[in-house]
């Protein structure tokens, strides 16, 4: 059965889980050690396993460690041999305490006990007992069922119905028998590891329903699995990194020793066999040569002897002629080798180089070693007629040089002569040395080549071994990292592998009331519930299938006692031991709702706080232009004027233009309609007089009080010359949106020119000053300034689009930097960009679109500058063609920055990674961020480069705690507060990218990091308050500069701060140092 099938359905088309509750290691009769068995099971996709060695648990510890590392849940197990009525049976025990006194004499013993005794012992140790491979007994049919029933009566808990070697129909029959007898079922492969045909591979598909029955039976007895019974993970010992640790014994025995043996065998073969054999063969060839040469000289003597016999020469003539002929015979490289002749006495007959010996008696002639060589010649030819004799003789014709020589001699019987020639041993040795040297040279080359090849093989094996070690080490570290990640979270965190609960931290275990070992046998559906249908159910199924759900959704956590707890869930994909898993974040929904309520309350306070400021606005900012008519105008004409101008009041003026009365909608209802007055009557009949007026510079709250005091709804607004300029209605002054930033933004959206927008922008410093004076939270002030900036940009873009005509494609105008983070101050410039959709179309259409959007960018940036938002000095604006590009080009930009993060790329990232759509199609920006997220996942090292921006910052604090001023090009006695804030901005951005969060505002980012437990409560509050204090100082400084008619900047003189403010500032800088340490630790960077 394919593994994919095992993971989904059993052989009976039921939902199945892959288990193996019957396998063996070399601790009993298995082939592999326990750790390898665990790896084999994990490779086969097994989720739950038990090592069931015969009568021993000695391999359990190693098996559990390896299985835990690979994400396989383990159950303590063993296979016992027992007897039932004389028949041997095998029993599988699970979930017992191995060191229980109840197992003494049963476990770790080869003795065979009665089955009821074994069952009782393991029950006493907290375990459950199953009959292994039921058909491997002496029973069958009804006899088998009768025997199983008897064992059940003795306490047997179940049978191994899903024994992998059995066909599916047999497994089904056994399962049905178990059901009839009220027994449980288990599943196993009986894997032994031998690689032989027909042996069962690990992993068995067990129906989920039956697995849950088995799991339920284990109950609290599963404490001997991955974790202890207290419900907390066992203490972990993190091994020190040993990336260079190699199995030298394995390498030496498997690679080095065979290599040395091969090289040694080759050298031994060369010097002990090949070279001696070559020497002997060369000497033999030399002897053959001397033999043939002597035979040739001997044949000359025979020729002369025949001439004597034929009578052509006398004996004396023939011998003399033969002597002279042989005397002249030479051979050898230098023609210096010769022949000589003696007789059998011996006397010297002829010697070409020792003529002084000719005729002498040589009986007593010896060489320097005392050898009577000529006597030896005679002796050599007497028995065999020829032979070899070794002696010392002069070197050729040099009497002063003596060398060893070996001569071949042959008797010429007709004349009683001995003829011979010899070879110098030194010549042979030289030739042998020459040939041997060549062989040694060739052999050396062969040896070197063989050594290099063997070393290459050894090196490759070493690399393979090193990679294996590194892989095992990384696997251990991965296991440790994910456990640490889960454990370090203060909210509930759960590690899921294939939808199975693999590991949980203490918070979640306490929430569920499960022990850690119990949780290891549960899946996601056992602990998380949702409505049967709806988005939450779909999200849960997506998580169970291995999909990410980053957006939190509401669900219910089912505790062990069946009660449910409302929670908020989200998930993040991880890879654990080569398998895709999920880290599930479980957050108490009560706390989440409290956070939402707090945020809403803060927004309301911000609205009310800002609203109070607008009660001091002048009336002219809220009045409507007056609609007027003369005294003699008819009521009908007045009504038509009111309808035409969509206003409920008309001012009545005298011929000289002076205000004499007012007619309102209320007057018409009461004095015309109700009284039945003809509409042709003049308005003077129904007007209210005298008219209550208010000066145009009076504050709104004064208008409100006047209306309340006079019980009227309309006030006539006059200028300093009492000339009517407008009318204000009480209901307008009471509109809620008038007392919020909406007032300013509405005026911005109504503006029809850049001049009007500039006027609105000029009101911003006063508004911010009022907020600062009132003690408004810096975050709320940021909201006001950013809302105004967004509104100005949006209005300018809308006006420019009216001028240029419809855009040729979808586009997004985006804010960058501080505006994107919604943290603009009063000393800011514009940072923006434009991205658009590149549509397929006729040739040249893309160029036309590019020209259109570049023109749009140029006009918008120019008008923003005119409205008060000056140009960016670094040209990070949509008017620059680099930052006005199609979406695909933007993706290329971000990919290049992430893949090759040089200094320029990182500088761009500090600006462009804070990006927010303020006009146009936001889906383009979302598509860009999806691309960025995918790229970051494949290039995680980029974040370490970004981390340097935070780590390298040096807080302006001197050695003695004094604030350092005048550095970084600042004016004397000042420090740059904007630079001081950047480490916190960079920190929030960095971790937002790491965890793929979506907020851009630094306050919001810190809140999200706190929500996902990256920042603990204390650290979150400290960093939040530090950033808040810096922002507050920055706003106050800039407001004070504007009030003193100076351009706002970011250079603060510490001498202008109070002692408390200075202390707070120093504490803020210390928080930045803590941030830097965290970043340095998390991203392995240093300044």
CSV table of C-alpha atoms in Angstrom, one decimal, residues 692-698 715-718:
chain,number,residue,atom,x,y,z
A,692,UNK,CA,-29.1,87.9,16.1
A,693,UNK,CA,-25.6,88.2,14.7
A,694,UNK,CA,-22.1,87.0,15.6
A,695,UNK,CA,-18.7,88.2,14.5
A,696,UNK,CA,-16.9,85.9,12.0
A,697,UNK,CA,-13.9,85.6,14.3
A,698,UNK,CA,-15.9,84.5,17.3
A,715,UNK,CA,-27.0,83.1,13.5
A,716,UNK,CA,-26.1,85.7,11.0
A,717,UNK,CA,-22.3,86.0,10.6
A,718,UNK,CA,-21.0,89.6,10.1
